[in-house]
Short mmCIF file of C-alpha atoms in Angstrom, two decimals:
data_model
loop_
_atom_site.label_atom_id
_atom_site.label_comp_id
_atom_site.label_asym_id
_atom_site.label_seq_id
_atom_site.Cartn_x
_atom_site.Cartn_y
_atom_site.Cartn_z
CA TRP A 1071 9.95 324.06 -11.58
CA ARG A 1072 8.23 327.15 -9.99
CA THR A 1073 4.69 325.37 -10.62
CA ILE A 1074 2.95 322.35 -10.66
CA GLN A 1075 0.67 322.67 -13.67
CA LYS A 1076 4.90 322.77 -15.43
CA ALA A 1077 5.04 319.36 -13.44
CA ALA A 1078 1.75 318.11 -15.11
CA ASP A 1079 2.53 319.43 -18.18
CA SER A 1080 6.40 317.96 -18.45
CA ALA A 1081 6.53 315.29 -16.03
CA GLN A 1082 7.40 311.49 -17.40
CA PRO A 1083 6.51 308.43 -16.74
CA GLY A 1084 7.93 306.38 -13.97
CA GLU A 1085 8.87 310.06 -11.87
CA LEU A 1086 7.73 311.38 -8.60
CA VAL A 1087 6.58 314.67 -8.85
CA HIS A 1088 7.88 316.04 -5.17
CA ILE A 1089 5.89 319.73 -4.58
CA ALA A 1090 6.87 321.33 -1.46
CA ALA A 1091 4.92 322.54 1.34
CA GLY A 1092 3.31 325.76 0.81
CA VAL A 1093 0.22 327.87 -0.66
CA TYR A 1094 -0.57 326.86 -4.41
CA PRO A 1095 -3.14 329.89 -5.59
CA GLU A 1096 -3.43 327.95 -9.36
CA ARG A 1097 -5.63 324.90 -11.30
CA VAL A 1098 -4.37 322.38 -11.74
CA VAL A 1099 -5.23 320.69 -15.47
CA PHE A 1100 -2.76 317.11 -16.08
CA HIS A 1101 -1.58 316.70 -19.18
CA VAL A 1102 0.88 313.75 -18.65
CA SER A 1103 -0.08 310.49 -18.05
CA GLY A 1104 2.26 307.37 -16.74
CA SER A 1105 2.53 304.52 -17.65
CA GLN A 1106 1.82 300.51 -17.06
CA ALA A 1107 5.58 299.61 -18.36
CA SER A 1108 7.56 302.71 -16.90
CA GLY A 1109 4.66 302.68 -13.77
CA PRO A 1110 2.49 305.20 -12.64
CA ILE A 1111 3.80 309.10 -12.64
CA VAL A 1112 3.49 310.50 -8.16
CA PHE A 1113 2.57 314.23 -7.30
CA GLN A 1114 3.49 313.53 -4.17
CA GLY A 1115 2.92 316.51 -1.33
CA ASP A 1116 4.93 316.87 1.67
CA PRO A 1117 3.63 313.87 3.78
CA ALA A 1118 3.66 316.13 7.26
CA GLY A 1119 1.34 318.16 5.52
CA GLY A 1120 0.62 322.28 4.91
CA THR A 1121 1.22 321.64 0.21
CA VAL A 1122 -1.79 323.45 -0.83
CA VAL A 1123 -3.64 323.76 -3.85
CA ASP A 1124 -5.58 327.16 -3.13
CA GLY A 1125 -8.41 328.40 -5.33
CA SER A 1126 -10.22 330.79 -2.40
CA GLY A 1127 -8.72 333.91 -5.31
CA PHE A 1128 -10.29 332.82 -8.18
CA THR A 1129 -14.14 334.38 -9.10
CA ASN A 1130 -16.43 333.78 -11.84
CA ALA A 1131 -14.47 336.08 -14.07
CA ASP A 1132 -11.88 332.96 -13.73
CA PHE A 1133 -14.17 330.15 -13.88
CA SER A 1134 -15.87 331.73 -17.51
CA ASN A 1135 -11.98 330.79 -18.93
CA TRP A 1136 -11.68 327.38 -17.74
CA SER A 1137 -12.86 324.34 -19.53
CA GLY A 1138 -13.69 321.02 -17.94
CA ALA A 1139 -15.77 317.67 -19.12
CA VAL A 1140 -18.57 317.72 -16.66
CA GLY A 1141 -17.45 320.62 -14.37
CA LEU A 1142 -14.58 322.81 -12.65
CA GLY A 1143 -12.23 320.91 -10.61
CA LEU A 1144 -9.19 322.85 -8.90
CA LEU A 1145 -7.37 319.58 -9.72
CA ASP A 1146 -8.31 317.99 -13.31
CA ILE A 1147 -7.63 314.76 -14.55
CA THR A 1148 -9.37 313.97 -17.88
CA ASP A 1149 -8.48 310.83 -20.27
CA ARG A 1150 -5.19 309.99 -17.79
CA SER A 1151 -3.90 307.16 -16.65
CA PHE A 1152 -0.88 305.61 -14.50
CA LEU A 1153 -1.35 309.01 -11.99
CA ARG A 1154 -1.00 308.79 -8.31
CA LEU A 1155 -1.52 312.06 -6.03
CA GLU A 1156 -0.50 311.74 -2.64
CA HIS A 1157 -0.30 314.19 0.29
CA LEU A 1158 -2.39 317.48 -0.53
CA GLU A 1159 -4.86 319.88 0.67
CA VAL A 1160 -7.20 320.88 -2.05
CA ARG A 1161 -9.74 324.00 -1.03
CA GLY A 1162 -11.20 326.80 -1.49
CA LEU A 1163 -14.19 327.31 -4.25
CA SER A 1164 -16.90 329.08 -4.62
CA THR A 1165 -19.64 330.06 -6.60
CA ALA A 1166 -23.18 331.27 -6.95
CA SER A 1167 -23.85 330.71 -10.29
CA THR A 1168 -25.45 328.02 -11.99
CA ASN A 1169 -23.50 328.26 -14.98
CA TYR A 1170 -19.99 326.60 -12.98
CA PHE A 1171 -20.06 323.15 -11.42
CA LEU A 1172 -16.79 323.17 -9.00
CA MET A 1173 -15.24 320.19 -8.01
CA GLY A 1174 -12.34 319.59 -5.56
CA VAL A 1175 -11.04 316.98 -7.81
CA GLN A 1176 -12.45 315.89 -11.11
CA ILE A 1177 -11.89 312.90 -12.92
CA ALA A 1178 -13.28 311.99 -16.20
CA LYS A 1179 -13.15 309.64 -19.55
CA THR A 1180 -14.51 311.74 -21.78
CA THR A 1181 -15.41 309.69 -25.73
CA ALA A 1182 -12.12 310.59 -26.65
CA PRO A 1183 -10.68 306.90 -28.00
CA GLY A 1184 -8.31 305.18 -25.46
CA PRO A 1185 -8.58 303.39 -21.77
CA MET A 1186 -8.29 305.24 -18.54
CA ARG A 1187 -6.93 303.23 -16.24
CA ASP A 1188 -4.77 303.43 -12.71
CA ILE A 1189 -5.50 306.99 -10.99
CA GLU A 1190 -5.12 306.74 -7.43
CA LEU A 1191 -5.84 309.39 -4.79
CA PHE A 1192 -3.77 308.96 -1.48
CA ASP A 1193 -4.06 311.27 1.44
CA LEU A 1194 -5.74 314.21 0.10
CA ASP A 1195 -7.72 317.22 2.51
CA VAL A 1196 -10.63 318.61 0.09
CA HIS A 1197 -12.29 320.62 1.71
CA ASP A 1198 -14.77 323.85 1.30
CA ILE A 1199 -15.63 323.69 -2.43
CA ARG A 1200 -19.14 325.52 -2.22
CA TYR A 1201 -22.26 326.27 -4.24
CA THR A 1202 -23.52 329.31 -1.98
CA GLY A 1203 -26.49 329.80 -4.67
CA SER A 1204 -30.04 328.08 -3.67
CA ASN A 1205 -31.32 326.82 -7.61
CA GLY A 1206 -31.67 323.41 -7.43
CA ASN A 1207 -29.80 323.72 -10.79
CA GLY A 1208 -26.70 324.65 -9.48
CA GLY A 1209 -24.41 322.27 -7.05
CA ALA A 1210 -20.63 321.52 -6.86
CA GLN A 1211 -18.42 318.28 -5.56
CA GLY A 1212 -15.70 317.59 -3.38
CA ILE A 1213 -14.14 314.48 -5.12
CA ALA A 1214 -16.02 313.62 -8.70
CA ALA A 1215 -15.34 310.82 -10.79
CA TYR A 1216 -17.44 310.70 -13.96
CA GLY A 1217 -17.00 307.82 -16.94
CA ALA A 1218 -18.62 309.34 -20.82
CA SER A 1219 -17.91 306.86 -22.61
CA THR A 1220 -19.24 304.07 -23.86
CA THR A 1221 -16.45 301.90 -24.42
CA ASP A 1222 -13.90 302.82 -22.21
CA ALA A 1223 -14.38 302.61 -18.52
CA ILE A 1224 -12.28 304.31 -15.68
CA GLN A 1225 -10.64 301.34 -14.52
CA ASN A 1226 -8.40 300.39 -11.31
CA LEU A 1227 -9.58 304.09 -9.48
CA VAL A 1228 -8.32 304.30 -5.52
CA ILE A 1229 -9.64 306.66 -3.77
CA GLU A 1230 -8.07 305.97 -0.03
CA GLY A 1231 -6.83 308.15 3.57
CA CYS A 1232 -8.92 311.19 1.94
CA GLU A 1233 -10.98 314.10 3.88
CA VAL A 1234 -13.46 315.57 2.62
CA HIS A 1235 -15.46 318.23 4.40
CA ASP A 1236 -16.94 321.29 5.02
CA LEU A 1237 -18.72 321.23 1.22
CA ARG A 1238 -21.53 323.26 0.52
CA LEU A 1239 -22.94 320.43 -2.56
CA GLY A 1240 -26.50 321.74 -3.87
CA GLN A 1241 -27.79 319.25 -5.30
CA SER A 1242 -24.44 317.39 -6.17
CA GLU A 1243 -22.74 315.30 -3.31
CA SER A 1244 -19.01 315.17 -1.67
CA MET A 1245 -17.08 311.86 -3.67
CA THR A 1246 -19.08 310.28 -6.51
CA VAL A 1247 -18.22 307.56 -8.91
CA ASN A 1248 -20.58 308.48 -11.79
CA GLY A 1249 -21.26 306.00 -15.17
CA ASN A 1250 -18.72 303.81 -16.63
CA ILE A 1251 -16.65 303.07 -14.38
CA ASP A 1252 -15.80 299.62 -13.74
CA GLY A 1253 -13.36 298.69 -10.77
CA PHE A 1254 -13.19 300.97 -7.74
CA ALA A 1255 -11.99 300.81 -4.34
CA ILE A 1256 -13.07 304.24 -2.07
CA ARG A 1257 -11.75 303.08 1.71
CA SER A 1258 -10.88 304.58 4.86
CA ASN A 1259 -11.80 308.53 3.89
CA HIS A 1260 -13.14 310.21 6.74
CA VAL A 1261 -16.22 312.50 5.12
CA HIS A 1262 -18.03 315.05 7.09
CA ASP A 1263 -19.94 317.93 7.99
CA ASN A 1264 -21.78 318.11 4.41
CA ASP A 1265 -24.55 319.29 3.17
CA ASN A 1266 -25.31 316.63 1.01
CA ILE A 1267 -24.52 312.46 0.07
CA GLY A 1268 -21.51 311.79 1.75
CA ILE A 1269 -20.21 308.65 -1.13
CA VAL A 1270 -22.39 307.53 -3.98
CA ALA A 1271 -22.06 305.03 -6.91
CA ILE A 1272 -24.97 306.21 -9.55
CA GLY A 1273 -25.25 304.49 -12.84
CA TRP A 1274 -28.47 305.05 -15.45
CA GLU A 1275 -27.89 309.09 -15.56
CA GLY A 1276 -26.76 309.03 -19.04
CA THR A 1277 -23.42 309.91 -17.89
CA ALA A 1278 -21.66 307.31 -20.65
CA GLY A 1279 -25.37 307.91 -23.36
CA GLY A 1280 -27.41 306.31 -23.96
CA SER A 1281 -31.46 307.16 -24.68
CA TRP A 1282 -33.97 309.16 -22.36
CA GLY A 1283 -37.33 307.59 -22.28
CA SER A 1284 -38.01 306.71 -25.49
CA ASN A 1285 -39.36 303.04 -25.04
CA SER A 1286 -39.27 303.06 -21.07
CA SER A 1287 -43.26 301.52 -19.80
CA ASP A 1288 -42.73 304.44 -17.51
CA PRO A 1289 -43.84 308.30 -18.71
CA ASN A 1290 -41.81 310.25 -16.43
CA ALA A 1291 -38.65 308.04 -17.19
CA HIS A 1292 -37.50 310.81 -19.20
CA LEU A 1293 -37.40 312.95 -16.11
CA TYR A 1294 -34.26 311.28 -14.48
CA GLY A 1295 -32.47 308.51 -16.25
CA GLY A 1296 -30.58 306.81 -19.70
CA HIS A 1297 -30.64 303.77 -20.46
CA ASN A 1298 -27.02 302.72 -21.55
CA PRO A 1299 -26.67 299.26 -19.33
CA ILE A 1300 -22.75 300.50 -19.62
CA ASP A 1301 -23.96 303.68 -17.76
CA ARG A 1302 -23.05 302.41 -14.21
CA ALA A 1303 -20.27 302.13 -11.38
CA ARG A 1304 -19.91 298.84 -10.91
CA ASN A 1305 -17.60 296.01 -9.84
CA GLY A 1306 -16.78 298.59 -6.60
CA LEU A 1307 -15.30 298.47 -3.09
CA ILE A 1308 -16.42 300.83 -0.50
CA ALA A 1309 -14.61 300.03 2.89
CA GLY A 1310 -13.77 301.48 6.42
CA ASN A 1311 -14.92 304.61 5.42
CA LEU A 1312 -15.89 307.33 8.33
CA ILE A 1313 -19.56 309.67 7.15
CA GLU A 1314 -20.46 311.93 10.11
CA ARG A 1315 -22.94 314.73 9.61
CA CYS A 1316 -23.90 314.51 6.32
CA SER A 1317 -27.33 316.35 6.06
CA THR A 1318 -29.31 318.29 3.47
CA ASP A 1319 -31.29 320.03 6.99
CA ALA A 1320 -28.10 320.21 9.64
CA PRO A 1321 -25.35 321.45 10.64
CA VAL A 1322 -26.20 323.94 8.48
CA LYS A 1323 -29.20 324.04 5.77
CA ASN A 1324 -29.27 323.02 2.65
CA PRO A 1325 -30.54 325.99 0.05
CA THR A 1326 -31.65 323.91 -2.65
CA TYR A 1327 -34.14 321.99 -0.42
CA PRO A 1328 -37.47 322.38 0.58
CA PRO A 1329 -36.96 323.12 4.66
CA ASP A 1330 -37.35 320.04 6.76
CA ASP A 1331 -36.11 317.92 3.62
CA PHE A 1332 -33.74 315.09 5.30
CA SER A 1333 -32.57 313.14 2.69
CA ALA A 1334 -28.52 312.70 2.07
CA ALA A 1335 -27.37 309.49 2.94
CA GLY A 1336 -23.53 308.66 4.00
CA ILE A 1337 -23.14 305.80 1.51
CA TYR A 1338 -25.64 305.88 -1.61
CA ILE A 1339 -25.48 303.05 -4.55
CA ASP A 1340 -27.82 304.33 -6.76
CA GLY A 1341 -27.95 302.14 -9.71
CA GLY A 1342 -24.29 300.98 -9.09
CA HIS A 1343 -24.16 296.96 -9.02
CA ASP A 1344 -22.02 294.13 -7.48
CA ILE A 1345 -20.60 296.79 -5.29
CA VAL A 1346 -19.80 295.42 -1.40
CA ILE A 1347 -20.17 298.06 1.41
CA GLU A 1348 -18.44 296.73 4.24
CA ALA A 1349 -17.06 297.93 7.81
CA ASN A 1350 -17.74 301.49 7.03
CA THR A 1351 -18.97 303.75 10.30
CA VAL A 1352 -21.95 306.40 9.63
CA ILE A 1353 -23.18 308.75 12.09
CA THR A 1354 -26.10 311.17 11.99
CA CYS A 1355 -27.23 310.97 8.68
CA ASP A 1356 -29.96 311.47 7.12
CA LEU A 1357 -30.35 308.20 6.21
CA GLY A 1358 -27.40 305.79 6.87
CA ILE A 1359 -26.35 303.75 4.40
CA ASP A 1360 -29.30 303.37 1.35
CA LEU A 1361 -29.15 300.79 -1.70
CA GLY A 1362 -31.69 302.04 -3.97
CA CYS A 1363 -32.13 303.71 -7.96
CA GLU A 1364 -33.34 306.39 -8.53
CA HIS A 1365 -34.14 305.78 -12.42
CA GLY A 1366 -37.06 304.03 -13.35
CA GLY A 1367 -38.93 302.18 -16.53
CA VAL A 1368 -36.18 299.59 -18.66
CA ASP A 1369 -32.77 299.66 -20.15
CA THR A 1370 -32.33 299.58 -24.23
CA ASN A 1371 -32.73 295.84 -23.45
CA GLY A 1372 -36.11 296.23 -22.56
CA VAL A 1373 -34.95 295.09 -18.98
CA PRO A 1374 -36.43 296.70 -15.60
CA ARG A 1375 -32.93 299.45 -15.02
CA GLY A 1376 -32.28 298.84 -11.24
CA SER A 1377 -29.36 298.54 -8.97
CA GLU A 1378 -27.80 295.09 -7.90
CA ASN A 1379 -25.35 292.04 -6.45
CA LEU A 1380 -24.81 294.71 -3.64
CA ILE A 1381 -23.47 293.67 0.12
CA ALA A 1382 -23.67 295.21 2.99
CA ARG A 1383 -21.72 293.70 5.76
CA SER A 1384 -20.05 294.30 8.74
CA ASN A 1385 -21.28 298.50 8.66
CA LEU A 1386 -21.58 300.59 12.05
CA VAL A 1387 -24.91 302.94 11.83
CA LEU A 1388 -25.48 305.33 14.80
CA TYR A 1389 -28.36 307.96 15.13
CA CYS A 1390 -29.05 308.51 11.43
CA GLY A 1391 -32.71 310.72 10.82
CA GLN A 1392 -34.57 308.29 8.04
CA THR A 1393 -33.57 305.64 8.72
CA GLY A 1394 -30.13 303.28 9.30
CA ILE A 1395 -29.55 301.29 6.37
CA GLY A 1396 -32.26 301.97 3.26
CA ILE A 1397 -32.34 298.94 0.05
CA GLY A 1398 -34.80 299.71 -2.66
CA GLY A 1399 -36.16 302.58 -5.24
CA TYR A 1400 -38.24 305.20 -2.64
CA ASN A 1401 -41.29 304.80 -5.34
CA GLN A 1402 -43.18 303.29 -7.22
CA TYR A 1403 -41.55 304.72 -10.45
CA ARG A 1404 -37.96 304.36 -9.25
CA GLY A 1405 -35.49 301.81 -10.09
CA VAL A 1406 -35.67 297.58 -7.78
CA VAL A 1407 -33.17 296.51 -5.65
CA THR A 1408 -33.27 292.89 -6.72
CA GLN A 1409 -30.33 289.76 -5.82
CA SER A 1410 -28.76 292.07 -2.85
CA GLU A 1411 -26.96 290.87 0.91
CA VAL A 1412 -27.92 293.32 4.01
CA ILE A 1413 -25.72 290.82 6.80
CA GLY A 1414 -23.80 291.42 10.07
CA ASN A 1415 -24.72 295.16 10.41
CA THR A 1416 -25.41 297.18 14.07
CA ILE A 1417 -28.10 299.41 13.65
CA PHE A 1418 -28.32 301.69 16.44
CA LYS A 1419 -31.14 303.75 17.42
CA CYS A 1420 -31.86 305.69 13.68
CA SER A 1421 -35.33 306.44 12.75
CA SER A 1422 -35.56 309.43 15.56
CA LEU A 1423 -37.88 311.44 13.07
CA GLY A 1424 -40.84 310.29 13.48
CA TRP A 1425 -41.75 308.96 10.07
CA GLY A 1426 -41.53 305.28 11.09
CA GLY A 1427 -38.30 304.92 8.94
CA GLY A 1428 -36.69 301.48 11.14
CA GLN A 1429 -33.49 300.71 11.23
CA ILE A 1430 -34.14 298.51 7.86
CA LEU A 1431 -36.62 300.74 5.20
CA ILE A 1432 -37.61 298.08 2.65
CA ALA A 1433 -38.90 300.05 -0.34
CA LYS A 1434 -38.75 299.51 -4.26
CA SER A 1435 -37.33 295.71 -3.58
CA HIS A 1436 -37.67 292.09 -4.19
CA GLY A 1437 -35.64 288.92 -3.87
CA ASN A 1438 -32.93 290.45 -0.78
CA LEU A 1439 -31.66 288.77 1.87
CA ILE A 1440 -31.60 290.51 4.90
CA ALA A 1441 -29.37 288.99 8.43
CA ASN A 1442 -27.44 289.09 11.16
CA ASN A 1443 -27.86 291.96 11.68
CA ILE A 1444 -28.41 294.54 15.08
CA LEU A 1445 -31.49 296.79 14.95
CA VAL A 1446 -31.46 298.71 18.61
CA ALA A 1447 -34.52 301.10 18.00
CA ARG A 1448 -34.58 304.30 20.87
CA GLY A 1449 -36.34 304.19 22.88
CA SER A 1450 -39.58 306.07 24.41
CA ASP A 1451 -37.13 307.79 26.98
CA ASP A 1452 -34.94 308.98 25.07
CA THR A 1453 -35.09 312.24 23.78
CA ASP A 1454 -32.20 312.82 21.44
CA ASP A 1455 -33.68 313.48 18.71
CA TYR A 1456 -31.81 313.47 15.51
CA ASP A 1457 -33.46 317.24 14.71
CA GLY A 1458 -32.16 318.39 17.95
CA LEU A 1459 -35.76 318.30 19.49
CA ASN A 1460 -37.21 316.71 22.04
CA ASN A 1461 -40.07 314.67 20.07
CA SER A 1462 -40.47 312.18 22.78
CA GLY A 1463 -44.02 310.67 23.91
CA PRO A 1464 -47.42 310.31 23.25
CA ASP A 1465 -47.36 312.91 20.23
CA TRP A 1466 -44.53 311.51 18.15
CA MET A 1467 -45.25 308.22 19.00
CA TYR A 1468 -42.74 306.75 15.55
CA ASP A 1469 -39.22 307.96 16.27
CA HIS A 1470 -39.02 305.24 19.07
CA GLY A 1471 -39.08 301.18 19.14
CA VAL A 1472 -39.85 301.13 14.74
CA MET A 1473 -37.73 298.09 13.69
CA LEU A 1474 -38.80 297.79 9.84
CA GLY A 1475 -39.83 300.41 7.48
CA SER A 1476 -41.84 299.79 4.45
CA ALA A 1477 -42.90 301.63 1.55
CA VAL A 1478 -44.03 301.69 -2.22
CA GLY A 1479 -46.82 298.43 -1.13
CA SER A 1480 -46.48 295.04 -1.89
CA ALA A 1481 -47.38 294.82 -5.41
CA ASN A 1482 -43.60 296.59 -5.54
CA ASN A 1483 -42.08 295.30 -2.32
CA TYR A 1484 -42.19 291.36 -1.93
CA GLY A 1485 -40.14 288.52 -1.82
CA ASN A 1486 -37.69 289.40 0.21
CA THR A 1487 -36.17 287.36 3.55
CA LEU A 1488 -35.32 288.53 6.51
CA ASP A 1489 -33.53 285.45 8.77
CA HIS A 1490 -31.59 285.62 11.90
CA ASN A 1491 -32.15 289.10 13.56
CA LEU A 1492 -31.98 290.98 16.84
CA TYR A 1493 -34.48 293.44 18.13
CA TYR A 1494 -34.06 295.54 20.43
CA THR A 1495 -35.74 299.08 22.63
CA LYS A 1496 -36.29 299.67 25.60
CA GLY A 1497 -39.42 299.07 27.02
CA GLY A 1498 -39.81 295.38 26.00
CA PRO A 1499 -41.09 293.13 22.42
CA GLN A 1500 -44.39 294.57 23.40
CA ASN A 1501 -42.34 298.29 22.49
CA ALA A 1502 -41.18 297.55 19.54
CA TYR A 1503 -42.93 298.60 15.82
CA TRP A 1504 -41.69 296.39 12.26
CA LYS A 1505 -43.89 296.88 9.02
CA TRP A 1506 -43.34 295.00 6.13
CA GLU A 1507 -44.80 294.62 2.26
CA MET A 1508 -47.15 297.53 3.72
CA GLY A 1509 -47.59 300.52 1.45
CA ASP A 1510 -45.64 303.92 2.99
CA ASN A 1511 -48.76 305.52 4.48
CA LEU A 1512 -49.81 302.77 6.78
CA ASP A 1513 -48.47 303.16 10.39
CA PRO A 1514 -46.29 300.75 11.73
CA ILE A 1515 -47.69 297.70 13.63
CA GLN A 1516 -46.76 296.69 17.33
CA GLY A 1517 -45.30 294.09 18.96
CA PHE A 1518 -42.56 291.75 18.67
CA SER A 1519 -44.47 288.49 17.63
CA GLY A 1520 -45.44 290.48 13.58
CA ILE A 1521 -41.36 290.12 13.06
CA GLN A 1522 -41.49 286.35 14.23
CA ALA A 1523 -43.07 285.67 11.95
CA ILE A 1524 -41.60 286.78 9.02
CA ASP A 1525 -38.04 286.45 10.29
CA PRO A 1526 -38.13 283.22 11.73
CA ASN A 1527 -35.05 282.91 14.13
CA ALA A 1528 -35.97 286.50 14.93
CA ILE A 1529 -34.61 287.41 19.35
CA PHE A 1530 -35.73 290.14 21.25
CA ALA A 1531 -32.78 290.56 23.65
CA ASP A 1532 -30.41 293.34 25.08
CA PRO A 1533 -27.52 292.55 22.80
CA ALA A 1534 -25.28 293.65 25.52
CA PHE A 1535 -22.41 296.32 24.18
CA VAL A 1536 -19.58 297.16 25.56
CA GLN A 1537 -21.34 300.93 26.02
CA ALA A 1538 -24.39 302.28 24.76
CA THR A 1539 -25.55 304.93 26.07
CA ASN A 1540 -28.31 308.12 25.46
CA SER A 1541 -25.15 310.34 23.96
CA LEU A 1542 -24.68 312.14 20.96
CA PRO A 1543 -22.06 311.18 18.55
CA ASN A 1544 -18.32 311.55 19.44
CA GLY A 1545 -19.70 310.62 23.41
CA THR A 1546 -18.04 306.91 24.76
CA GLU A 1547 -20.42 303.93 22.41
CA ASP A 1548 -19.38 300.72 21.90
CA MET A 1549 -20.25 298.27 20.17
CA HIS A 1550 -18.61 295.64 20.17
CA LEU A 1551 -20.48 292.41 21.69
CA THR A 1552 -18.88 291.37 26.01
CA ALA A 1553 -19.56 287.82 27.28
CA ALA A 1554 -22.89 288.92 28.65
CA SER A 1555 -24.17 289.40 24.54
CA THR A 1556 -25.35 285.29 24.91
CA SER A 1557 -28.08 286.57 22.18
CA ALA A 1558 -25.56 287.46 19.25
CA ILE A 1559 -22.64 285.25 20.06
CA ASP A 1560 -22.66 282.02 17.73
CA THR A 1561 -26.02 282.60 16.82
CA GLY A 1562 -25.77 283.94 13.47
CA ASP A 1563 -26.10 281.48 10.47
CA SER A 1564 -22.99 281.18 9.42
CA THR A 1565 -24.01 278.95 5.90
CA LEU A 1566 -23.94 282.87 4.15
CA THR A 1567 -22.45 283.00 1.48
CA ASN A 1568 -21.24 286.73 1.64
CA LEU A 1569 -20.58 286.42 5.40
CA GLY A 1570 -16.91 288.31 4.02
CA ALA A 1571 -13.82 286.89 5.93
CA THR A 1572 -14.00 289.95 8.31
CA ASP A 1573 -15.73 292.09 10.75
CA HIS A 1574 -15.86 295.12 11.54
CA ASP A 1575 -12.42 295.45 12.95
CA GLY A 1576 -10.64 293.44 10.12
CA LEU A 1577 -10.39 290.51 12.05
CA ALA A 1578 -11.75 286.94 11.28
CA ARG A 1579 -15.78 287.00 10.40
CA ILE A 1580 -16.07 283.83 12.53
CA ALA A 1581 -14.11 282.92 16.18
CA GLY A 1582 -16.68 279.93 17.53
CA PRO A 1583 -19.30 277.58 16.17
CA SER A 1584 -21.12 280.34 14.12
CA VAL A 1585 -21.10 283.93 13.06
CA ASP A 1586 -22.46 286.12 15.49
CA ARG A 1587 -24.86 288.61 14.40
CA GLY A 1588 -23.54 292.30 13.62
CA ALA A 1589 -20.79 293.96 13.11
CA TYR A 1590 -18.16 292.76 15.35
CA GLU A 1591 -17.65 289.32 16.25
CA TYR A 1592 -16.26 288.70 19.81
CA GLY A 1593 -13.20 286.55 20.97
CA SER A 1594 -11.86 287.42 17.13
CA THR A 1595 -8.03 287.84 17.29
CA SER A 1596 -6.26 287.49 14.04
CA PRO A 1597 -6.88 290.16 11.07
#
């Protein structure tokens, strides 16, 4: 067969479609499905590379003749099941028009009856999908899955070993699961050099229906969300991914955001629930990992909208500008984060924009646990600022030493628990700053004694990493523990239910009498 589209119209369950190396200037819409009985249909490019689906020749005139459930995917899988795509490069869609929402790969479940399940993307290289305009209503996405049915979820979705990079996204995200998606795994991907969020799991946007604010106590709810409780990405795993340089301001400016707006997270949970975020590495994003919810008010049952049952564990977060790990809706009108845990992570020299966000930021949230983490803040002599400027010194006080940030006030931020965290900044404990259940208009409080009052097993000490430098990412940083890491080794709380079986390296989470603090377990050798 001469085209991929011919195969996407003809292949039968259990068959393998081999796509030879070469450049295919076509859009592919999959019209076939595999089956549980006979197996998936596998569309396989050359494992050595060079199988390219190229959209660079398409223009707005072509897009006007395309159709799509949500956007226009260069590869489009809508209402299909039991498909596996592997070893493909997907590249080169671009528009400045808000009339066309472009995607590298679109996976969509519409309101058509019937299930959609077992879609697997493996070893795809998705890049240069671009919205080039400046209107905030425009956007593009690299890989996106949307569940729009109020009865049938997308199930068993796997995105693994993909590279998603050099995207211009407008107000959208690099890799997205949105709406009625029940059961997904996003693992071992490399997401980098994009001008907005890296990986996001979304709920409450109205993707899977629901009213828009008619029964909400929040007068602004109609502006930003739906109310259907099934309209949420859930029961998911985001693990082992490397996310680098995802920012709305640098290395390129996203023109749909105001100047100096740093709001792109490496990993963002926005209204999802029952999701594990584990053993990821996030470097130089605006925020590292953000457990939040943009959509406030209540659902159709009168229950406050939010995110819950999230577990962020054994992650490594370095050099992120606003904060390392955030938890909670970002103002009083947004959703609340509850029943979630941030445990056993290593956060290194984040919060260098002078905004006092801290290594961990607590916003609209309650009933959450933050334990067994290592938090290393920048010292006053560190000049490797996130925005590329030398902002050190007394005129830029809160770009260093801030351990904990707090926002939205104690009326919305309460009942969270800190325990068994390890804190360090050069210059000693008197150079530590913190906020806890405080309004975001208040400066951090100086001194480690205040942290000890709210974190009963807190330790202030140098964690003695193998090598932690002031260099920029892609340097020689190594946050593994050493024999000198006595403040971290066997000092964590091993009674926690959700420690996880493994550390950041995939080795046994407990190797000694107790669990170690931070993302790595010293002396662990068994996988």
